Structures are given as C-alpha cells and as structure tokens.
C-alpha cells in the first residue's frame, strides 16, 4: 500500500512540475498580423519598383519567392554536405542532386540552342581554369560555411529568421567578399590562371557532356541513398 501511495505521489509531483514549467513559459506571439503586414509591404514595394524599372520589380518578386521557398524547404548546400556525416540523413543531398540534374538539362538546352543558331553561347565567361587552387578554395569555403552554419543563401535565409550567429556571419561574409574582390587580380594571376579551362561539350560533345554529368549526379544520388540506409540500419 505504501508503494502505491509513493508511486501516486511521485506521479503527482511530476504532473505538477510539468504544469508549473509550462505556466512559466512565455506565450507565443501571434505572428499572423506581422505576416500580413510584410505581405502587403512586398506587394506595395513591388508596385513602386515597377514604376522605376520592370527589372527591379521582377528581381524583387523572384528574390522574395526564392527566399520563401528556401525557408520552407530548408534547402541548404551546407546541410547537403554536413548532414550525411553528422546525422546520416542525405535527404538534402539528394535534393541538391535532383536540382543539379534539372539545371544541367535546362542550361544545356539554352546553350545548345544558341550554338546551333550561330549565336554566342551564354555563360561562357564563367568557364574558369581548374587547378589545385580550386580544390583548396572549395575545402576552405566548405569548412567555413559548416562552422558558420550556412552557405550564402542559407545565411541570408537565417538572417531573415532572426538568427544572431548568421547576422555576424553575414558581416564577415561581406568583408571577406570585398577583400577577395579587391585582390582578385593577384589571385587570378598567381594561382587561378595556371590551370586549364574545361568545357565538357568540347571534350565529349553536347550529348556526351549531358550523359556524363547526369551519370555522375546519379551515382552521387545512389551513394547518398545507400549511405542513409546504412546509417539508419546501424542506428536500429
């Protein structure tokens, strides 16, 4: 009988403890009015920008749309490389691979369309030399964005959510970008220009370049899926 009374007493104390802790929590603010206000601001400011330039209004609307999609989907390049090692989840990794496959087809269609019509191929200015400096810079940037908790898009998205760490990261992101842009000529002359420029259609042809790239993407997707299944089975 005493054991029953002791059990009931402990259960009652746990319930009262939970009730007191919940009563100490601050009630959440209703954010619906803020959301409505921001929505009307976006629309009205977009209308104002359209009176100045249609391009500005287009960039304003698409920028807000992309930000909304990033925030709701939690799409982040940092998470695609960090989560497989930290949590074993590769859902974001596979989402990035799907996005890369879609953009591969889309950009190839645009470039090939210009090529067969005898027009300048768009985006050729972005074909830059590849060397050890590319690998080293990618590793350094990867370490930095994992420590900072986000890449450029993820940092901007979390700044909008009010994360203070990302606000600090954004400040130094801007400072580093300004310093890098100011000294880019030296970096390009000493390191970047030493490597060869690679344009896959020049090596494999247009169809071959698409096939090779899609095969690589599919391989990474399959490996990511197997990795997650392996980690899930190990956890169970």
CSV table of C-alpha atoms in Angstrom, one decimal:
chain,number,residue,atom,x,y,z
A,1,UNK,CA,0.0,0.0,0.0
A,2,UNK,CA,2.8,2.4,0.8
A,3,UNK,CA,4.5,1.6,-2.5
A,4,UNK,CA,1.2,2.5,-4.3
A,5,UNK,CA,1.0,5.8,-2.4
A,6,UNK,CA,4.6,6.6,-3.1
A,7,UNK,CA,4.1,5.9,-6.8
A,8,UNK,CA,1.0,8.1,-6.9
A,9,UNK,CA,2.8,10.9,-5.0
A,10,UNK,CA,5.8,10.8,-7.5
A,11,UNK,CA,3.4,10.9,-10.5
A,12,UNK,CA,1.5,13.8,-9.0
A,13,UNK,CA,4.7,15.7,-8.3
A,14,UNK,CA,5.8,15.1,-11.9
A,15,UNK,CA,2.5,16.4,-13.2
A,16,UNK,CA,2.7,19.5,-11.0
A,17,UNK,CA,6.3,20.1,-12.1
A,18,UNK,CA,5.3,19.9,-15.8
A,19,UNK,CA,2.3,22.2,-15.1
A,20,UNK,CA,4.5,24.8,-13.3
A,21,UNK,CA,7.1,24.7,-16.0
A,22,UNK,CA,4.5,25.2,-18.7
A,23,UNK,CA,3.0,28.0,-16.8
A,24,UNK,CA,6.4,29.8,-16.7
A,25,UNK,CA,6.7,29.7,-20.4
A,26,UNK,CA,6.0,32.9,-22.2
A,27,UNK,CA,3.0,32.7,-24.5
A,28,UNK,CA,4.0,32.8,-28.2
A,29,UNK,CA,3.2,36.0,-30.0
A,30,UNK,CA,0.7,35.8,-32.8
A,31,UNK,CA,2.8,36.4,-35.9
A,32,UNK,CA,-0.1,36.4,-38.4
A,33,UNK,CA,-0.5,40.2,-38.3
A,34,UNK,CA,3.2,40.6,-39.0
A,35,UNK,CA,3.0,38.2,-41.9
A,36,UNK,CA,0.0,40.1,-43.4
A,37,UNK,CA,1.9,43.4,-42.9
A,38,UNK,CA,5.0,42.0,-44.6
A,39,UNK,CA,3.0,40.6,-47.5
A,40,UNK,CA,1.3,43.9,-48.2
A,41,UNK,CA,4.7,45.7,-47.9
A,42,UNK,CA,6.2,43.2,-50.5
A,43,UNK,CA,3.3,43.9,-52.9
A,44,UNK,CA,3.2,47.6,-52.5
A,45,UNK,CA,7.0,48.0,-52.7
A,46,UNK,CA,7.0,45.8,-55.8
A,47,UNK,CA,4.4,48.1,-57.4
A,48,UNK,CA,6.6,51.1,-56.5
A,49,UNK,CA,9.6,49.4,-58.1
A,50,UNK,CA,7.7,48.6,-61.3
A,51,UNK,CA,7.2,52.4,-61.8
A,52,UNK,CA,11.0,52.7,-61.7
A,53,UNK,CA,12.1,49.6,-63.6
A,54,UNK,CA,10.4,46.4,-64.6
A,55,UNK,CA,13.6,44.5,-63.9
A,56,UNK,CA,13.8,45.8,-60.4
A,57,UNK,CA,10.2,44.7,-59.7
A,58,UNK,CA,11.0,41.2,-61.3
A,59,UNK,CA,14.1,40.8,-59.1
A,60,UNK,CA,12.2,41.9,-56.0
A,61,UNK,CA,9.4,39.4,-56.5
A,62,UNK,CA,11.6,36.5,-57.6
A,63,UNK,CA,14.0,37.2,-54.7
A,64,UNK,CA,11.2,37.1,-52.1
A,65,UNK,CA,9.8,33.9,-53.8
A,66,UNK,CA,13.2,32.1,-53.6
A,67,UNK,CA,13.6,33.2,-50.0
A,68,UNK,CA,10.2,31.8,-49.1
A,69,UNK,CA,11.0,28.5,-50.9
A,70,UNK,CA,14.4,28.2,-49.2
A,71,UNK,CA,12.9,28.9,-45.8
A,72,UNK,CA,10.1,26.5,-46.1
A,73,UNK,CA,12.1,23.7,-47.7
A,74,UNK,CA,15.2,24.2,-45.5
A,75,UNK,CA,17.2,23.8,-48.7
A,76,UNK,CA,20.8,24.4,-47.9
A,77,UNK,CA,24.0,23.4,-49.6
A,78,UNK,CA,25.8,23.3,-46.3
A,79,UNK,CA,23.3,20.7,-44.9
A,80,UNK,CA,23.7,18.6,-48.1
A,81,UNK,CA,27.4,18.0,-47.2
A,82,UNK,CA,27.2,18.3,-43.4
A,83,UNK,CA,24.2,16.1,-42.5
A,84,UNK,CA,25.4,12.9,-44.0
A,85,UNK,CA,28.4,12.9,-41.6
A,86,UNK,CA,26.6,14.4,-38.6
A,87,UNK,CA,23.2,12.8,-38.7
A,88,UNK,CA,23.4,10.2,-41.5
A,89,UNK,CA,20.5,12.0,-43.3
A,90,UNK,CA,21.0,12.5,-47.1
A,91,UNK,CA,17.6,13.9,-48.0
A,92,UNK,CA,19.0,17.4,-48.7
A,93,UNK,CA,22.0,15.9,-50.5
A,94,UNK,CA,19.6,14.0,-52.8
A,95,UNK,CA,17.5,17.1,-53.3
A,96,UNK,CA,20.6,19.0,-54.4
A,97,UNK,CA,21.4,16.2,-56.9
A,98,UNK,CA,17.9,16.5,-58.4
A,99,UNK,CA,18.3,20.3,-58.6
A,100,UNK,CA,21.7,19.8,-60.4
A,101,UNK,CA,20.2,17.3,-62.8
A,102,UNK,CA,17.3,19.7,-63.7
A,103,UNK,CA,19.7,22.7,-64.2
A,104,UNK,CA,22.0,20.5,-66.3
A,105,UNK,CA,19.2,19.8,-68.7
A,106,UNK,CA,17.9,23.4,-68.7
A,107,UNK,CA,21.2,25.2,-69.1
A,108,UNK,CA,22.4,22.7,-71.8
A,109,UNK,CA,19.2,23.4,-73.8
A,110,UNK,CA,19.8,27.1,-73.6
A,111,UNK,CA,23.5,26.9,-74.6
A,112,UNK,CA,22.9,24.3,-77.3
A,113,UNK,CA,20.0,26.4,-78.7
A,114,UNK,CA,22.4,29.4,-79.1
A,115,UNK,CA,25.1,27.2,-80.5
A,116,UNK,CA,23.0,25.6,-83.3
A,117,UNK,CA,21.6,29.1,-84.3
A,118,UNK,CA,25.1,30.5,-84.6
A,119,UNK,CA,24.7,32.8,-81.6
A,120,UNK,CA,27.2,33.5,-78.8
A,121,UNK,CA,26.8,30.8,-76.2
A,122,UNK,CA,25.7,32.4,-73.0
A,123,UNK,CA,27.7,31.9,-69.8
A,124,UNK,CA,31.0,31.1,-71.4
A,125,UNK,CA,32.6,33.8,-69.3
A,126,UNK,CA,32.0,31.6,-66.3
A,127,UNK,CA,34.2,28.8,-67.6
A,128,UNK,CA,37.3,29.4,-65.4
A,129,UNK,CA,40.6,27.5,-65.1
A,130,UNK,CA,40.6,24.4,-62.8
A,131,UNK,CA,43.6,23.7,-60.6
A,132,UNK,CA,44.6,22.7,-57.1
A,133,UNK,CA,43.6,26.2,-56.1
A,134,UNK,CA,40.0,25.3,-56.9
A,135,UNK,CA,40.1,22.2,-54.7
A,136,UNK,CA,41.9,24.1,-51.8
A,137,UNK,CA,39.5,27.0,-52.0
A,138,UNK,CA,36.5,24.7,-52.0
A,139,UNK,CA,37.7,22.8,-48.9
A,140,UNK,CA,38.4,26.1,-47.1
A,141,UNK,CA,35.0,27.5,-48.1
A,142,UNK,CA,33.3,24.2,-47.0
A,143,UNK,CA,34.9,24.3,-43.6
A,144,UNK,CA,33.9,28.0,-43.2
A,145,UNK,CA,30.3,27.5,-44.1
A,146,UNK,CA,29.9,24.5,-41.8
A,147,UNK,CA,31.3,26.5,-38.9
A,148,UNK,CA,29.2,29.5,-39.8
A,149,UNK,CA,26.1,27.2,-40.1
A,150,UNK,CA,25.2,28.0,-43.6
A,151,UNK,CA,26.3,28.9,-47.2
A,152,UNK,CA,25.4,32.3,-48.7
A,153,UNK,CA,21.8,31.5,-49.4
A,154,UNK,CA,21.4,29.7,-46.0
A,155,UNK,CA,23.0,32.6,-44.2
A,156,UNK,CA,20.6,35.2,-45.8
A,157,UNK,CA,17.6,32.9,-45.1
A,158,UNK,CA,18.5,32.6,-41.4
A,159,UNK,CA,19.2,36.3,-41.0
A,160,UNK,CA,15.7,36.8,-42.1
A,161,UNK,CA,14.6,34.4,-39.4
A,162,UNK,CA,16.5,36.4,-36.8
A,163,UNK,CA,19.4,34.1,-36.0
A,164,UNK,CA,22.1,36.3,-34.4
A,165,UNK,CA,25.0,34.0,-35.3
A,166,UNK,CA,24.2,34.2,-39.0
A,167,UNK,CA,23.9,38.0,-38.7
A,168,UNK,CA,27.6,38.0,-37.5
A,169,UNK,CA,28.5,35.6,-40.3
A,170,UNK,CA,26.9,37.8,-42.9
A,171,UNK,CA,29.0,40.8,-41.7
A,172,UNK,CA,32.2,38.8,-42.2
A,173,UNK,CA,30.9,37.2,-45.4
A,174,UNK,CA,30.6,40.7,-46.9
A,175,UNK,CA,34.0,41.8,-45.5
A,176,UNK,CA,35.7,38.7,-46.9
A,177,UNK,CA,34.0,39.1,-50.3
A,178,UNK,CA,35.1,42.8,-50.5
A,179,UNK,CA,38.7,41.8,-49.7
A,180,UNK,CA,38.6,38.9,-52.1
A,181,UNK,CA,37.2,41.1,-54.9
A,182,UNK,CA,39.7,43.8,-54.3
A,183,UNK,CA,42.6,41.3,-54.6
A,184,UNK,CA,41.1,39.0,-57.2
A,185,UNK,CA,43.5,40.2,-59.9
A,186,UNK,CA,46.5,38.9,-57.9
A,187,UNK,CA,44.9,35.6,-57.1
A,188,UNK,CA,43.9,35.1,-60.7
A,189,UNK,CA,47.4,35.9,-62.0
A,190,UNK,CA,49.3,33.8,-59.4
A,191,UNK,CA,47.0,30.8,-58.9
A,192,UNK,CA,43.8,30.6,-60.9
A,193,UNK,CA,45.1,31.2,-64.4
A,194,UNK,CA,47.7,28.4,-64.0
A,195,UNK,CA,45.1,25.6,-64.6
A,196,UNK,CA,43.2,24.6,-67.8
A,197,UNK,CA,39.7,25.7,-68.6
A,198,UNK,CA,37.4,22.7,-69.1
A,199,UNK,CA,34.1,22.9,-71.1
A,200,UNK,CA,32.6,19.3,-71.2
A,201,UNK,CA,30.9,19.7,-74.7
A,202,UNK,CA,34.4,20.4,-76.1
A,203,UNK,CA,35.6,17.0,-74.8
A,204,UNK,CA,32.5,14.7,-75.0
A,205,UNK,CA,30.3,16.6,-77.4
A,206,UNK,CA,26.9,18.1,-76.3
A,207,UNK,CA,25.1,14.9,-75.8
A,208,UNK,CA,28.1,13.1,-74.3
A,209,UNK,CA,28.6,16.0,-71.8
A,210,UNK,CA,25.0,15.7,-70.6
A,211,UNK,CA,25.2,12.0,-70.3
A,212,UNK,CA,28.5,12.1,-68.4
A,213,UNK,CA,27.2,14.8,-66.0
A,214,UNK,CA,23.9,13.0,-65.4
A,215,UNK,CA,25.7,9.7,-64.7
A,216,UNK,CA,27.9,11.4,-62.1
A,217,UNK,CA,24.9,13.0,-60.5
A,218,UNK,CA,23.0,9.7,-60.5
A,219,UNK,CA,26.0,8.0,-58.9
A,220,UNK,CA,26.2,10.5,-56.1
A,221,UNK,CA,22.4,10.2,-55.6
A,222,UNK,CA,22.6,6.4,-55.3
A,223,UNK,CA,25.6,6.6,-52.9
A,224,UNK,CA,23.8,9.1,-50.8
A,225,UNK,CA,20.7,6.9,-50.6
A,226,UNK,CA,22.8,3.8,-49.7
A,227,UNK,CA,24.6,5.9,-47.0
A,228,UNK,CA,21.4,6.9,-45.3
A,229,UNK,CA,20.1,3.4,-45.3
A,230,UNK,CA,23.4,2.1,-43.8
A,231,UNK,CA,23.3,4.8,-41.0
A,232,UNK,CA,19.6,4.0,-40.4
A,233,UNK,CA,20.3,0.3,-40.0
A,234,UNK,CA,23.3,1.0,-37.7
A,235,UNK,CA,21.1,3.2,-35.5
A,236,UNK,CA,18.4,0.5,-35.3
